[in-house]
PDB file of C-alpha atoms in Angstrom:
ATOM      1  CA  GLN A   1      85.315 114.750  33.708  1.00  0.00           C
ATOM      2  CA  VAL A   2      83.139 117.546  32.362  1.00  0.00           C
ATOM      3  CA  ARG A   3      79.493 116.746  31.790  1.00  0.00           C
ATOM      4  CA  LEU A   4      76.629 118.914  30.646  1.00  0.00           C
ATOM      5  CA  VAL A   5      73.224 117.307  30.948  1.00  0.00           C
ATOM      6  CA  GLU A   6      70.192 118.980  29.418  1.00  0.00           C
ATOM      7  CA  SER A   7      66.600 118.346  30.357  1.00  0.00           C
ATOM      8  CA  GLY A   8      63.195 119.917  29.878  1.00  0.00           C
ATOM      9  CA  GLY A   9      62.656 119.450  26.179  1.00  0.00           C
ATOM     10  CA  GLY A  10      59.474 118.029  24.736  1.00  0.00           C
ATOM     11  CA  LEU A  11      56.439 118.632  22.585  1.00  0.00           C
ATOM     12  CA  VAL A  12      54.428 121.797  23.091  1.00  0.00           C
ATOM     13  CA  GLN A  13      51.770 123.651  21.142  1.00  0.00           C
ATOM     14  CA  ALA A  14      52.494 127.001  19.568  1.00  0.00           C
ATOM     15  CA  GLY A  15      52.173 129.738  22.144  1.00  0.00           C
ATOM     16  CA  GLY A  16      53.217 127.457  24.963  1.00  0.00           C
ATOM     17  CA  SER A  17      56.269 127.493  27.200  1.00  0.00           C
ATOM     18  CA  LEU A  18      59.132 125.223  28.143  1.00  0.00           C
ATOM     19  CA  ARG A  19      62.065 125.595  30.497  1.00  0.00           C
ATOM     20  CA  LEU A  20      65.278 123.869  29.613  1.00  0.00           C
ATOM     21  CA  SER A  21      67.871 123.040  32.232  1.00  0.00           C
ATOM     22  CA  CYS A  22      71.560 122.315  31.859  1.00  0.00           C
ATOM     23  CA  ALA A  23      73.346 120.805  34.824  1.00  0.00           C
ATOM     24  CA  ALA A  24      77.132 120.997  34.693  1.00  0.00           C
ATOM     25  CA  SER A  25      79.527 118.751  36.564  1.00  0.00           C
ATOM     26  CA  GLY A  26      83.257 118.312  36.631  1.00  0.00           C
ATOM     27  CA  SER A  27      84.023 122.003  36.431  1.00  0.00           C
ATOM     28  CA  LEU A  28      82.734 125.445  37.274  1.00  0.00           C
ATOM     29  CA  PHE A  29      82.113 127.491  34.161  1.00  0.00           C
ATOM     30  CA  ASN A  30      82.182 131.256  33.998  1.00  0.00           C
ATOM     31  CA  ALA A  31      79.856 131.170  31.008  1.00  0.00           C
ATOM     32  CA  MET A  32      77.045 128.851  30.015  1.00  0.00           C
ATOM     33  CA  GLY A  33      74.740 129.068  27.057  1.00  0.00           C
ATOM     34  CA  TRP A  34      72.385 127.513  24.596  1.00  0.00           C
ATOM     35  CA  PHE A  35      72.521 126.742  20.890  1.00  0.00           C
ATOM     36  CA  ARG A  36      69.923 125.114  18.689  1.00  0.00           C
ATOM     37  CA  GLN A  37      69.959 123.165  15.471  1.00  0.00           C
ATOM     38  CA  ALA A  38      66.908 122.639  13.312  1.00  0.00           C
ATOM     39  CA  PRO A  39      66.775 119.867  10.701  1.00  0.00           C
ATOM     40  CA  GLY A  40      68.839 120.769   7.674  1.00  0.00           C
ATOM     41  CA  LYS A  41      70.194 123.922   9.261  1.00  0.00           C
ATOM     42  CA  GLU A  42      73.409 124.929  10.971  1.00  0.00           C
ATOM     43  CA  ARG A  43      73.683 125.127  14.714  1.00  0.00           C
ATOM     44  CA  GLU A  44      72.937 128.659  15.865  1.00  0.00           C
ATOM     45  CA  PHE A  45      73.663 130.559  19.023  1.00  0.00           C
ATOM     46  CA  VAL A  46      70.637 131.312  21.186  1.00  0.00           C
ATOM     47  CA  ALA A  47      71.852 132.846  24.428  1.00  0.00           C
ATOM     48  CA  ALA A  48      74.602 132.794  27.019  1.00  0.00           C
ATOM     49  CA  ILE A  49      75.160 134.046  30.549  1.00  0.00           C
ATOM     50  CA  THR A  50      78.162 134.635  32.765  1.00  0.00           C
ATOM     51  CA  TRP A  51      78.678 133.733  36.408  1.00  0.00           C
ATOM     52  CA  SER A  52      77.849 137.319  37.347  1.00  0.00           C
ATOM     53  CA  GLY A  53      74.633 137.301  35.341  1.00  0.00           C
ATOM     54  CA  THR A  54      75.615 139.177  32.209  1.00  0.00           C
ATOM     55  CA  SER A  55      73.580 137.735  29.373  1.00  0.00           C
ATOM     56  CA  THR A  56      73.587 137.957  25.622  1.00  0.00           C
ATOM     57  CA  TYR A  57      71.169 136.715  22.997  1.00  0.00           C
ATOM     58  CA  GLY A  58      71.893 135.703  19.455  1.00  0.00           C
ATOM     59  CA  GLN A  59      68.745 135.836  17.397  1.00  0.00           C
ATOM     60  CA  ASP A  60      66.356 138.757  17.258  1.00  0.00           C
ATOM     61  CA  SER A  61      63.593 136.196  16.888  1.00  0.00           C
ATOM     62  CA  VAL A  62      64.069 134.959  20.462  1.00  0.00           C
ATOM     63  CA  LYS A  63      64.582 138.285  22.186  1.00  0.00           C
ATOM     64  CA  GLY A  64      61.655 139.061  24.416  1.00  0.00           C
ATOM     65  CA  ARG A  65      60.487 135.451  24.344  1.00  0.00           C
ATOM     66  CA  PHE A  66      63.485 133.518  25.706  1.00  0.00           C
ATOM     67  CA  THR A  67      65.261 134.248  28.966  1.00  0.00           C
ATOM     68  CA  ILE A  68      68.500 132.700  30.100  1.00  0.00           C
ATOM     69  CA  SER A  69      69.367 132.418  33.767  1.00  0.00           C
ATOM     70  CA  ARG A  70      71.588 130.366  36.028  1.00  0.00           C
ATOM     71  CA  ASP A  71      71.831 129.058  39.551  1.00  0.00           C
ATOM     72  CA  ASN A  72      75.508 129.151  40.457  1.00  0.00           C
ATOM     73  CA  ALA A  73      74.993 127.090  43.600  1.00  0.00           C
ATOM     74  CA  LYS A  74      73.597 124.293  41.441  1.00  0.00           C
ATOM     75  CA  ASN A  75      76.007 124.903  38.542  1.00  0.00           C
ATOM     76  CA  THR A  76      72.927 124.912  36.336  1.00  0.00           C
ATOM     77  CA  ALA A  77      71.748 127.151  33.516  1.00  0.00           C
ATOM     78  CA  TYR A  78      68.192 127.551  32.360  1.00  0.00           C
ATOM     79  CA  LEU A  79      66.443 128.708  29.226  1.00  0.00           C
ATOM     80  CA  GLN A  80      62.876 129.841  29.746  1.00  0.00           C
ATOM     81  CA  MET A  81      61.101 129.797  26.408  1.00  0.00           C
ATOM     82  CA  ASN A  82      57.729 131.506  26.119  1.00  0.00           C
ATOM     83  CA  SER A  83      55.373 132.141  23.204  1.00  0.00           C
ATOM     84  CA  LEU A  84      56.957 129.256  21.342  1.00  0.00           C
ATOM     85  CA  LYS A  85      56.595 129.083  17.584  1.00  0.00           C
ATOM     86  CA  PRO A  86      56.903 126.134  15.197  1.00  0.00           C
ATOM     87  CA  GLU A  87      60.143 127.655  13.895  1.00  0.00           C
ATOM     88  CA  ASP A  88      61.644 127.189  17.370  1.00  0.00           C
ATOM     89  CA  THR A  89      61.577 123.447  16.762  1.00  0.00           C
ATOM     90  CA  ALA A  90      65.142 122.180  17.065  1.00  0.00           C
ATOM     91  CA  VAL A  91      67.572 120.217  19.152  1.00  0.00           C
ATOM     92  CA  TYR A  92      68.773 122.551  21.877  1.00  0.00           C
ATOM     93  CA  TYR A  93      72.334 122.138  23.083  1.00  0.00           C
ATOM     94  CA  CYS A  94      73.895 123.396  26.257  1.00  0.00           C
ATOM     95  CA  ALA A  95      77.348 124.935  25.945  1.00  0.00           C
ATOM     96  CA  ALA A  96      79.852 126.008  28.584  1.00  0.00           C
ATOM     97  CA  GLY A  97      83.229 127.650  28.748  1.00  0.00           C
ATOM     98  CA  ARG A  98      85.447 130.138  30.549  1.00  0.00           C
ATOM     99  CA  SER A  99      84.030 133.166  28.763  1.00  0.00           C
ATOM    100  CA  LEU A 100      81.149 134.259  26.549  1.00  0.00           C
ATOM    101  CA  ALA A 101      83.541 134.222  23.594  1.00  0.00           C
ATOM    102  CA  VAL A 102      84.568 130.630  24.304  1.00  0.00           C
ATOM    103  CA  VAL A 103      80.921 129.592  24.640  1.00  0.00           C
ATOM    104  CA  ARG A 104      80.258 130.978  21.172  1.00  0.00           C
ATOM    105  CA  THR A 105      83.318 129.441  19.536  1.00  0.00           C
ATOM    106  CA  SER A 106      84.704 126.342  21.255  1.00  0.00           C
ATOM    107  CA  PRO A 107      82.624 125.276  24.218  1.00  0.00           C
ATOM    108  CA  TYR A 108      81.986 122.026  25.961  1.00  0.00           C
ATOM    109  CA  TRP A 109      78.734 120.568  24.648  1.00  0.00           C
ATOM    110  CA  GLY A 110      75.828 118.723  26.119  1.00  0.00           C
ATOM    111  CA  GLN A 111      74.084 115.906  24.284  1.00  0.00           C
ATOM    112  CA  GLY A 112      71.081 118.004  23.278  1.00  0.00           C
ATOM    113  CA  THR A 113      67.391 117.958  24.037  1.00  0.00           C
ATOM    114  CA  GLN A 114      64.613 117.992  21.446  1.00  0.00           C
ATOM    115  CA  VAL A 115      62.071 120.787  21.432  1.00  0.00           C
ATOM    116  CA  THR A 116      59.125 120.374  19.096  1.00  0.00           C
ATOM    117  CA  VAL A 117      56.505 123.075  18.698  1.00  0.00           C
ATOM    118  CA  SER A 118      53.328 122.055  16.938  1.00  0.00           C
ATOM    119  CA  SER A 119      51.148 124.512  15.059  1.00  0.00           C
TER     120      SER A 119
END
């Protein structure tokens, strides 16, 4: 059974940092990624990374501040978030699939972890 378990969310002040983790079990995924959903908004793609380390980012607003990485031995993906802003407040969801395209369209989902950035 496939499971994606996120951790690392929490409350942080603007300008602070958080690192989210997503531990996968039940399958090895070529691609893993992150989405986020703020209250009243649609879920949006944040970043994804392949087994070989190729990464892609969705929003210009996170480029240069967020970094996605993975530890293949641990079947775990990470999202390092620096210089956090109140507009980064959202539930962050881990996603996984056999390709970057699948991650962006029809992935397996984690349960989500709340990130709240106070001003």
